[in-house]
Short mmCIF file of C-alpha atoms in Angstrom, two decimals:
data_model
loop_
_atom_site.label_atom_id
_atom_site.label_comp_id
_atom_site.label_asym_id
_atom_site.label_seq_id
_atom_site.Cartn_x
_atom_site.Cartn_y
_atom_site.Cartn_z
CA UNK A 27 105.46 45.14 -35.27
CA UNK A 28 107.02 45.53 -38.33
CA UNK A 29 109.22 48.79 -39.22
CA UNK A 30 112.00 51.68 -39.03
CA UNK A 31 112.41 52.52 -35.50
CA UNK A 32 114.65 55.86 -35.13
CA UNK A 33 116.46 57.13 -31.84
CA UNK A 34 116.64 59.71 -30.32
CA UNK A 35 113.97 61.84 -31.48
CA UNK A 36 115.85 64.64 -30.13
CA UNK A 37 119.54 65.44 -30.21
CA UNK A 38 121.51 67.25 -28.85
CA UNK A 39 125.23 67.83 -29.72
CA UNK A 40 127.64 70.20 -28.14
CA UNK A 41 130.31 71.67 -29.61
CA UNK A 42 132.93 69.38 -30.77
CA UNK A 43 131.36 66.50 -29.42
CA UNK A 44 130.17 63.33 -31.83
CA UNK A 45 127.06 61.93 -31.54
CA UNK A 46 125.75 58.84 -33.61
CA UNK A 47 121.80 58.26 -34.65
CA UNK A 48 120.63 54.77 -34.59
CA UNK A 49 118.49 53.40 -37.33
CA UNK A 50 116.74 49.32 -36.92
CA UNK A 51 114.67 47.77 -39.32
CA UNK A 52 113.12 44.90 -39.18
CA UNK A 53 111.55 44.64 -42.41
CA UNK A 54 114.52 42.21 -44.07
CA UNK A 55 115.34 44.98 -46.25
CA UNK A 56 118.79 44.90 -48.13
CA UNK A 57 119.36 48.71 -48.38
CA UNK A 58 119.55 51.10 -45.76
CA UNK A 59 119.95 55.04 -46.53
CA UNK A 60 120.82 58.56 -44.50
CA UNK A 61 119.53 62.34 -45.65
CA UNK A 62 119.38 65.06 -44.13
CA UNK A 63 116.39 67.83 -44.36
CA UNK A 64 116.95 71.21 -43.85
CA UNK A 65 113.93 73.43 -43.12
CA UNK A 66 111.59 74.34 -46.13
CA UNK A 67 114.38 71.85 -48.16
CA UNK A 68 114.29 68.45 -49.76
CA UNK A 69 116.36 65.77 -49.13
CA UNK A 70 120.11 64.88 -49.65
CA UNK A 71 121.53 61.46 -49.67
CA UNK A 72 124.79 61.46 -47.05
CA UNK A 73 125.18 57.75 -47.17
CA UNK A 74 123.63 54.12 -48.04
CA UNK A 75 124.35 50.68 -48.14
CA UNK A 76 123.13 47.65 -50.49
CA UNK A 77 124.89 45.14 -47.83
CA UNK A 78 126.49 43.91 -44.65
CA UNK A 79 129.72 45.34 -44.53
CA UNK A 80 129.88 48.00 -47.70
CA UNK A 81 128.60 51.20 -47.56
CA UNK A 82 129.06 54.10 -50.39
CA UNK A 83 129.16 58.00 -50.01
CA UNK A 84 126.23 59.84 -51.14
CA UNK A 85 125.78 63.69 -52.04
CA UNK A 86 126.61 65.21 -48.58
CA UNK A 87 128.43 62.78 -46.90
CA UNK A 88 131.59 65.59 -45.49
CA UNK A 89 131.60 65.13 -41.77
CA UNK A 90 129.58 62.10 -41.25
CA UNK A 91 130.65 58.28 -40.94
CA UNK A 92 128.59 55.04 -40.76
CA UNK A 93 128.94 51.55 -40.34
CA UNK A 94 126.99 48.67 -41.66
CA UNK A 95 127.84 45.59 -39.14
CA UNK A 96 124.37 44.22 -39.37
CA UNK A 97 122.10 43.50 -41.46
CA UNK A 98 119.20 45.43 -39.43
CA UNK A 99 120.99 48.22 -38.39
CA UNK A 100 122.93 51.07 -40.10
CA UNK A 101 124.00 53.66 -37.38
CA UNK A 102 125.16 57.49 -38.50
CA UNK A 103 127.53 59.20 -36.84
CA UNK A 104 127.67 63.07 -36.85
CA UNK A 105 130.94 63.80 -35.85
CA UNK A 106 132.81 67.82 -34.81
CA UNK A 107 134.18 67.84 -38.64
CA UNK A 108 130.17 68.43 -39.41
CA UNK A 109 130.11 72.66 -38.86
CA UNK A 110 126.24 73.04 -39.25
CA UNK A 111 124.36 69.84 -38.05
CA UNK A 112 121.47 71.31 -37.43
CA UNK A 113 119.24 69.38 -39.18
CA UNK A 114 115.91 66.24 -39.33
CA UNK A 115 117.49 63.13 -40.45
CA UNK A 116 115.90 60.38 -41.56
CA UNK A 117 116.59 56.93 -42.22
CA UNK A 118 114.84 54.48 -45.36
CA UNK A 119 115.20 50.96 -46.10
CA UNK A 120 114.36 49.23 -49.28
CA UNK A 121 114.27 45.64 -50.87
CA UNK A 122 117.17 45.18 -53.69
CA UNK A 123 114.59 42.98 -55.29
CA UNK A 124 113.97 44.96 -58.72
CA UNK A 125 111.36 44.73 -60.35
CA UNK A 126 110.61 45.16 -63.79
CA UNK A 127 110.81 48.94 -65.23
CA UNK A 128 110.77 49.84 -61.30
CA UNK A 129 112.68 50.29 -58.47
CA UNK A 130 111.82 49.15 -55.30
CA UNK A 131 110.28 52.04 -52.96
CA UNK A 132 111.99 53.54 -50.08
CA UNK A 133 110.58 53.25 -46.50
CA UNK A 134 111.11 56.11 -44.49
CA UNK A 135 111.31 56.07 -40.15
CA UNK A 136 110.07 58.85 -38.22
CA UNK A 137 113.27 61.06 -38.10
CA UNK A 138 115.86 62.54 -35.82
CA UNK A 139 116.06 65.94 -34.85
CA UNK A 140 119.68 66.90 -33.93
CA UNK A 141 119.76 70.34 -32.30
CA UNK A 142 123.19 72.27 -31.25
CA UNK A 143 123.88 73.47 -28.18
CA UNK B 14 122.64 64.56 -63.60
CA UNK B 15 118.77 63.63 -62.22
CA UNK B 16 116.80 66.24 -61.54
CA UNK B 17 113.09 67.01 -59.99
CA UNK B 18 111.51 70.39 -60.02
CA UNK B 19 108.62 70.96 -58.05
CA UNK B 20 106.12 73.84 -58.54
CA UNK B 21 106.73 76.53 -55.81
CA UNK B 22 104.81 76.74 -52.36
CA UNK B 23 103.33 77.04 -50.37
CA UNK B 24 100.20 76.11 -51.90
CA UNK B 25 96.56 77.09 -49.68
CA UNK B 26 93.17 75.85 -50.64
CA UNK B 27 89.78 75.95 -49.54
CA UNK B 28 88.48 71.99 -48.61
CA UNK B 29 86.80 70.47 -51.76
CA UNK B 30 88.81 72.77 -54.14
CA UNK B 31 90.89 70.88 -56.43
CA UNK B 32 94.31 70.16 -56.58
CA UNK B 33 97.61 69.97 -58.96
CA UNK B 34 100.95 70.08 -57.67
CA UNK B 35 102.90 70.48 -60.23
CA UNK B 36 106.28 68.02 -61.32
CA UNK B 37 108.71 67.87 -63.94
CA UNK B 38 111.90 65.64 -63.91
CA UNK B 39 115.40 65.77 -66.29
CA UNK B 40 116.71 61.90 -66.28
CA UNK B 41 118.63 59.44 -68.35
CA UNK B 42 116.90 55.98 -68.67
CA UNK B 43 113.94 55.17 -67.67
CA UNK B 44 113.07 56.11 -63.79
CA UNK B 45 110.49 54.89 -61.29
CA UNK B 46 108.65 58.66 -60.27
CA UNK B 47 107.27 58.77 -57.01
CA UNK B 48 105.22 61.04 -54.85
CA UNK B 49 105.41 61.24 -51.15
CA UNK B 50 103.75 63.08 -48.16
CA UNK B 51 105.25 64.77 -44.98
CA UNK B 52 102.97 65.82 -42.27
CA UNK B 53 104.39 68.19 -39.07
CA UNK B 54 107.69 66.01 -37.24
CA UNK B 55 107.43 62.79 -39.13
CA UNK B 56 109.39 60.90 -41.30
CA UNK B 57 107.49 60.77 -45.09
CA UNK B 58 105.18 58.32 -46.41
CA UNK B 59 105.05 56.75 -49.93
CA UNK B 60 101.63 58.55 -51.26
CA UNK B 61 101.75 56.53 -55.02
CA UNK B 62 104.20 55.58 -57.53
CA UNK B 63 104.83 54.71 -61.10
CA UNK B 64 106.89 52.73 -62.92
CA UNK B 65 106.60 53.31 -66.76
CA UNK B 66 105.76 55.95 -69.42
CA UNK B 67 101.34 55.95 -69.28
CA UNK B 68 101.23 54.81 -66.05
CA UNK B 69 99.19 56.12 -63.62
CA UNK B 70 99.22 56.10 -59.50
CA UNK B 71 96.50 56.65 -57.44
CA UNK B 72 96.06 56.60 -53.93
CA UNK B 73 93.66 57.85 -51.18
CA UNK B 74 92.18 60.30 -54.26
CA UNK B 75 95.50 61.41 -55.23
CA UNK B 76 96.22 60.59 -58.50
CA UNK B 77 99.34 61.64 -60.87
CA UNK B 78 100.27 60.10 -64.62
CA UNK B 79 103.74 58.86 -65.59
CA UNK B 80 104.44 61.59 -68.81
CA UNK B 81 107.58 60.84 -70.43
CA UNK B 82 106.92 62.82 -73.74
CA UNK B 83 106.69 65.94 -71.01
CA UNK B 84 108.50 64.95 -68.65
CA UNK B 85 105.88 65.01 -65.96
CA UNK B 86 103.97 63.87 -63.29
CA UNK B 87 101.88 65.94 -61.47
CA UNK B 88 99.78 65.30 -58.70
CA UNK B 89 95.97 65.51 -58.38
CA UNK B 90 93.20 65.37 -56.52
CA UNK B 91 89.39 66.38 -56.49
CA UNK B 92 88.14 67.65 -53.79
CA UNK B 93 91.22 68.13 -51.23
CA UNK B 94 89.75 67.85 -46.38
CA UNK B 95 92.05 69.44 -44.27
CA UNK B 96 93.53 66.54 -42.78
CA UNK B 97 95.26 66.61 -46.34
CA UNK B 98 97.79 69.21 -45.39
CA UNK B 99 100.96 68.52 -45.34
CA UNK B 100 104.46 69.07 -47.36
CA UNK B 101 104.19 66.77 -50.92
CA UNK B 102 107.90 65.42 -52.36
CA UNK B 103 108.29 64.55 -56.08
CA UNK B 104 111.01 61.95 -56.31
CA UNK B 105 112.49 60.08 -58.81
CA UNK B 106 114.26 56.56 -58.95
CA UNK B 107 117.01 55.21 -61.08
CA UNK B 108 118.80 51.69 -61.41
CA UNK B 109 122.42 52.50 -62.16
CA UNK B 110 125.67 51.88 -60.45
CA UNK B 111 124.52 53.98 -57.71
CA UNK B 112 121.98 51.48 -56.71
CA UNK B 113 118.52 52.37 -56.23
CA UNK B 114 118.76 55.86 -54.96
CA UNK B 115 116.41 58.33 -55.02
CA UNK B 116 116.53 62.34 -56.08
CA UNK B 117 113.55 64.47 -54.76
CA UNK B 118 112.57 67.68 -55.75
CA UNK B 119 112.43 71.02 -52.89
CA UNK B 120 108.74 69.41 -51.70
CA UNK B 121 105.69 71.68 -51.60
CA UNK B 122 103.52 72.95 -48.33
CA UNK B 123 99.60 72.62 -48.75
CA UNK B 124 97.59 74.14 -46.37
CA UNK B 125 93.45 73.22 -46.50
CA UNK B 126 91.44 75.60 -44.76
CA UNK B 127 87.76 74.41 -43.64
#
């Protein structure tokens, strides 16, 4: 079954504690992306990655961390630098495979929820 | 830098009324625009897409046209069920140094009453 699997659904963190989110695909897909939602918001870009091994800051990317070991998995940690986590997060993929006058679409998974305690 | 503006919800209808959600973008280049859907706790889903100036994507009676003398692309559809509500996200898509990231406007909440 092809896809983005997400995990948890839920979260939660207490204070000063990190917790990571765990994002698999198994779709083959070259890039891999985080953002955040806040309620009644759109999304921000905290991190991607085009590749194994590389990974580049995005637009809110202050208090998280990631790592890009694999080529199906691309992990985000939410560490006690991150004051207001509180947030869905959700994970894309997407081929680097341009083609012409597009860009590839993004595939989204089904989201975290991180909730503090 | 790239920008999306989405027309303000939340956005109620009656089913079978019609339906324009409303989309203009500020971009250098020449960016993919894309619309997506959100229902309640998921993650979203890639409604249609366009890649040029005149194009036009249509999906599941959605519909929106790729207006680069405007800077637009709104969505449509005809005759809007209930099982259509849901939160709609204009994005757009640009090839650049970044890599292919995308910027999406605020998103807008339709409600379809029966």
């Amino acid at each position: 079954d092809g896809g983005i699997t997400q995990s948890p659904k839920y979260l939660f963190r207490k204070e000063g504690q990190n917790v990571t989110l765990s994002c698999e695909q198994n779709l083959n897909h070259d890039a891999m992306y985080w953002y955040r939602q806040d309620p009644g918001q759109g999304l921000r870009l905290i991190y991607y990655s085009q590749i194994v091994n590389d990974f580049q800051k995005g637009d809110i990317a202050e208090g998280y961390s990631v790592s890009r070991e694999k080529k199906e998995s691309f992990p985000l940690t939410v560490t006690s630098a991150q004051k207001n986590p509180t947030a869905f997060y959700l994970c894309a993929t997407s081929s680097l495979a341009v083609t012409w006058g597009g860009q590839e679409t993004q595939y989204f998974g089904p989201g975290t929820r991180l909730l503090v305690l | 830098g790239d920008s999306v503006t989405q027309m303000e919800g939340p956005v109620t209808l009656s089913e079978e009324a019609f339906l324009t959600i409303n989309c203009t973008y500020t971009a250098t280049g020449y960016p993919s625009l894309f619309w997506y859907v959100q229902y309640p706790g998921e993650g979203l889903q890639l409604l249609l897409k366009a890649t040029k100036a005149d194009d036009k994507g249509s999906n599941k009676g959605f519909e929106a046209t790729y207006r680069k003398e405007t800077t637009s692309f709104h969505l449509e559809k005809g005759s809007v069920q209930v099982s259509d509500s849901a939160v709609y996200f204009c994005a757009l898509g640009g090839l650049g140094t970044s890599g292919s990231r995308l910027t999406f406007g605020e998103g807008t909440q339709l409600t379809v009453n029966p």
